[in-house]
Short mmCIF file of C-alpha atoms in Angstrom, two decimals:
data_model
loop_
_atom_site.label_atom_id
_atom_site.label_comp_id
_atom_site.label_asym_id
_atom_site.label_seq_id
_atom_site.Cartn_x
_atom_site.Cartn_y
_atom_site.Cartn_z
CA GLY A 15 -15.90 26.82 14.41
CA CYS A 16 -14.20 26.82 17.98
CA GLU A 17 -10.66 27.82 17.29
CA SER A 18 -10.34 29.07 21.15
CA CYS A 19 -11.42 25.56 21.80
CA VAL A 20 -8.00 24.20 21.31
CA SER A 21 -6.01 26.92 23.07
CA ALA A 22 -8.43 26.16 26.16
CA ARG A 23 -7.49 22.47 25.63
CA VAL A 24 -11.07 21.87 26.38
CA MET A 25 -12.58 18.18 26.69
CA VAL A 26 -12.96 15.99 23.86
CA ASP A 27 -16.70 15.19 24.08
CA GLU A 28 -17.35 13.47 20.39
CA PHE A 29 -15.60 12.56 17.40
CA SER A 30 -17.74 12.64 14.12
CA PHE A 31 -16.78 12.10 10.42
CA GLU A 32 -17.91 13.48 7.27
CA GLY A 33 -17.38 12.26 3.55
CA LEU A 34 -17.46 8.66 4.40
CA SER A 35 -19.16 6.66 1.91
CA LEU A 36 -17.48 3.10 1.37
CA LEU A 37 -16.12 2.93 5.08
CA SER A 38 -17.96 3.02 8.41
CA ALA A 39 -17.02 5.60 11.21
CA ASN A 40 -16.70 2.45 13.46
CA GLN A 41 -14.03 1.03 11.22
CA VAL A 42 -12.14 4.29 11.19
CA ARG A 43 -12.15 4.71 14.66
CA GLU A 44 -11.17 0.96 15.30
CA THR A 45 -8.23 1.26 12.78
CA ALA A 46 -6.82 4.96 13.19
CA ASN A 47 -4.57 5.46 16.30
CA PHE A 48 -5.96 8.84 17.57
CA PHE A 49 -4.03 10.92 19.95
CA SER A 50 -7.06 12.44 21.10
CA LYS A 51 -9.14 10.68 23.34
CA LEU A 52 -12.88 11.16 24.39
CA GLY A 53 -13.19 12.58 27.98
CA ALA A 54 -9.56 14.01 27.82
CA ARG A 55 -8.29 17.25 26.64
CA THR A 56 -6.87 18.04 23.40
CA SER A 57 -4.35 20.38 21.75
CA GLN A 58 -3.69 21.64 18.21
CA ALA A 59 -0.46 19.36 18.43
CA LEU A 60 -2.51 16.36 19.15
CA LEU A 61 -5.13 17.33 16.42
CA VAL A 62 -2.27 17.26 13.72
CA GLU A 63 -1.33 13.74 14.94
CA ASP A 64 -4.83 12.55 14.55
CA GLU A 65 -5.09 13.74 10.87
CA LEU A 66 -1.79 11.91 10.22
CA ALA A 67 -3.11 8.97 11.96
CA LEU A 68 -6.14 8.83 9.42
CA LEU A 69 -4.06 9.34 6.59
CA GLU A 70 -1.74 6.53 7.82
CA THR A 71 -4.68 4.25 7.46
CA GLY A 72 -4.03 4.50 3.54
CA TRP A 73 -7.85 5.07 2.90
CA PHE A 74 -7.92 8.55 2.46
CA LYS A 75 -6.65 11.25 -0.24
CA SER A 76 -7.38 14.04 2.35
CA VAL A 77 -8.02 14.82 5.82
CA ASP A 78 -9.31 18.19 7.44
CA THR A 79 -10.42 18.52 10.97
CA ARG A 80 -12.61 21.56 12.50
CA LEU A 81 -14.00 21.82 16.02
CA GLN A 82 -17.60 22.51 17.39
CA SER A 83 -18.71 23.24 20.46
CA THR A 84 -21.04 20.85 22.46
CA ARG A 85 -22.57 21.09 25.95
CA TYR A 86 -19.54 18.99 27.58
CA GLY A 87 -16.80 19.97 25.75
CA ILE A 88 -15.99 19.69 21.92
CA ARG A 89 -16.66 17.83 18.80
CA ILE A 90 -13.66 16.79 16.41
CA VAL A 91 -15.11 16.81 13.06
CA PHE A 92 -12.89 14.83 10.74
CA SER A 93 -13.81 15.75 7.18
CA VAL A 94 -12.45 12.95 4.83
CA LYS A 95 -11.93 12.20 1.30
CA GLU A 96 -12.04 8.60 0.66
CA ASN A 97 -9.69 7.13 -1.82
CA PRO A 98 -11.77 5.16 -4.71
CA LEU A 99 -12.81 1.42 -4.70
CA VAL A 100 -10.56 -1.10 -6.50
CA LYS A 101 -12.63 -2.94 -9.07
CA GLU A 102 -10.29 -4.65 -10.92
CA ILE A 103 -5.93 -5.30 -10.47
CA ARG A 104 -4.65 -5.92 -13.78
CA SER A 105 -0.86 -6.65 -14.66
CA SER A 106 1.34 -7.10 -17.66
CA PRO A 107 2.01 -10.56 -18.71
CA SER A 108 4.53 -12.03 -16.23
CA ARG A 109 6.73 -15.28 -17.20
CA ILE A 110 7.05 -15.98 -13.52
CA ILE A 111 4.13 -15.09 -11.58
CA ASP A 112 0.85 -16.84 -12.81
CA LYS A 113 -2.75 -15.12 -12.00
CA HIS A 114 -2.92 -17.37 -9.00
CA THR A 115 -0.05 -16.57 -7.15
CA LEU A 116 -0.39 -13.04 -7.93
CA GLU A 117 -3.56 -12.80 -6.16
CA GLN A 118 -2.29 -14.67 -3.09
CA LEU A 119 0.71 -12.17 -3.04
CA MET A 120 -1.74 -8.98 -3.15
CA ALA A 121 -2.59 -7.29 0.01
CA GLN A 122 -4.85 -4.90 -1.81
CA LYS A 123 -7.72 -6.77 -2.81
CA THR A 124 -10.57 -5.94 -5.55
CA ASN A 125 -13.65 -4.40 -4.23
CA GLN A 126 -11.83 -2.65 -1.35
CA ILE A 127 -10.93 0.90 -0.92
CA LEU A 128 -7.36 1.78 -2.56
CA ASN A 129 -5.06 1.35 0.23
CA LEU A 130 -1.63 2.92 -0.64
CA GLY A 131 -0.39 0.85 2.31
CA LEU A 132 -1.57 -2.31 1.18
CA VAL A 133 -0.57 -1.54 -2.42
CA ASP A 134 3.13 -0.75 -0.70
CA ARG A 135 3.07 -4.29 0.77
CA SER A 136 2.09 -5.86 -2.29
CA VAL A 137 4.58 -4.42 -4.33
CA LYS A 138 7.06 -5.81 -1.44
CA ALA A 139 5.63 -9.22 -1.60
CA ILE A 140 5.73 -9.40 -5.20
CA ASN A 141 9.61 -8.21 -5.38
CA ASP A 142 10.52 -10.71 -2.39
CA TYR A 143 8.69 -13.65 -4.46
CA PHE A 144 10.78 -12.83 -7.44
CA GLN A 145 13.89 -12.71 -4.81
CA LYS A 146 13.14 -15.88 -3.25
CA GLU A 147 12.24 -17.59 -6.31
CA GLY A 148 15.87 -16.73 -7.91
CA TYR A 149 14.91 -13.86 -10.26
CA GLY A 150 17.04 -11.27 -8.78
CA LEU A 151 16.46 -8.75 -11.36
CA CYS A 152 13.04 -9.14 -11.99
CA GLN A 153 10.70 -6.42 -10.15
CA ILE A 154 7.64 -4.48 -10.21
CA SER A 155 8.40 -1.52 -12.51
CA SER A 156 4.96 0.44 -12.48
CA VAL A 157 1.74 0.98 -10.36
CA HIS A 158 -0.86 3.15 -11.80
CA PHE A 159 -4.37 3.63 -10.63
CA ASP A 160 -7.05 4.65 -13.27
CA ASP A 161 -9.81 6.57 -11.10
CA ALA A 162 -12.42 6.35 -13.94
CA ARG A 163 -12.21 2.47 -14.33
CA GLY A 164 -11.14 1.78 -10.61
CA GLU A 165 -8.24 -0.10 -11.98
CA LEU A 166 -5.04 -0.83 -10.12
CA ARG A 167 -2.33 -1.93 -13.19
CA LEU A 168 1.05 -3.37 -12.26
CA GLY A 169 4.02 -3.53 -14.68
CA PHE A 170 6.72 -5.99 -14.42
CA ARG A 171 10.29 -5.92 -15.27
CA GLU A 172 11.56 -9.30 -16.10
CA PRO A 173 14.78 -9.01 -18.18
CA ILE A 174 15.68 -11.55 -20.71
CA VAL A 175 18.98 -13.40 -21.09
CA ASP A 176 20.36 -13.43 -24.22
CA HIS A 177 24.05 -14.76 -24.01
CA ILE A 178 26.09 -15.83 -21.29
CA GLU A 179 29.63 -15.55 -21.29
CA ILE A 180 32.33 -16.54 -19.02
CA ARG A 181 35.51 -14.23 -18.69
CA GLY A 182 38.76 -14.95 -16.63
CA ASN A 183 37.85 -18.51 -15.67
CA ASP A 184 41.32 -20.50 -16.21
CA HIS A 185 40.38 -23.57 -13.59
CA THR A 186 36.75 -24.60 -13.88
CA LEU A 187 34.98 -25.95 -16.96
CA GLU A 188 32.31 -23.66 -18.58
CA HIS A 189 29.15 -25.99 -17.77
CA ILE A 190 30.26 -26.23 -14.21
CA VAL A 191 30.22 -22.58 -13.90
CA VAL A 192 26.62 -22.30 -15.59
CA ARG A 193 25.62 -25.09 -13.43
CA GLU A 194 26.45 -23.64 -10.09
CA HIS A 195 24.69 -20.07 -11.09
CA PRO A 196 21.36 -21.25 -12.78
CA VAL A 197 19.39 -18.94 -15.31
CA HIS A 198 15.92 -19.81 -15.57
CA ARG A 199 14.37 -20.08 -18.94
CA PHE A 200 14.65 -16.69 -20.88
CA VAL A 201 14.68 -14.82 -17.45
CA VAL A 202 17.63 -13.45 -15.59
CA ALA A 203 17.97 -15.22 -12.10
CA GLU A 204 20.78 -14.80 -9.51
#
């Protein structure tokens, strides 16, 4: 350890990573927005920001940092635990989104590390698709990852219209009201 290194704000000589198996150190360096810079001084506050930057990539379950003295300053060692690989993406049956459209809307892909940022983006894209297509009450109802199988599962909520009743309308014929507010076959639309 090198606890006094941070209080002395010594120069960062090197970054290293422990626990990478699916990602390369270069991928991580290029993606994370580190606050500590090579050849510059660092502080405890910057190291905390560096840990957060690694977590914000969405690739890691946990990140810990330790410092080691080097000849010219300190080495920052990031000990990471990667998220698992997504081997399969499955969804409950949908009356609206076919498999091809779902694959296109998914930012998270199979054979990639589970990235919670990409999963969030995927959920937003699917919910936006429902809205755009006129299915305002439809949405993703659940997201679950099965670690043992490497399976990302999505559940859909697609309410079914059982009956439409028009009330309080004294001036417009019912079929005109329904025409102006279309309902797709069996599924609620706005």
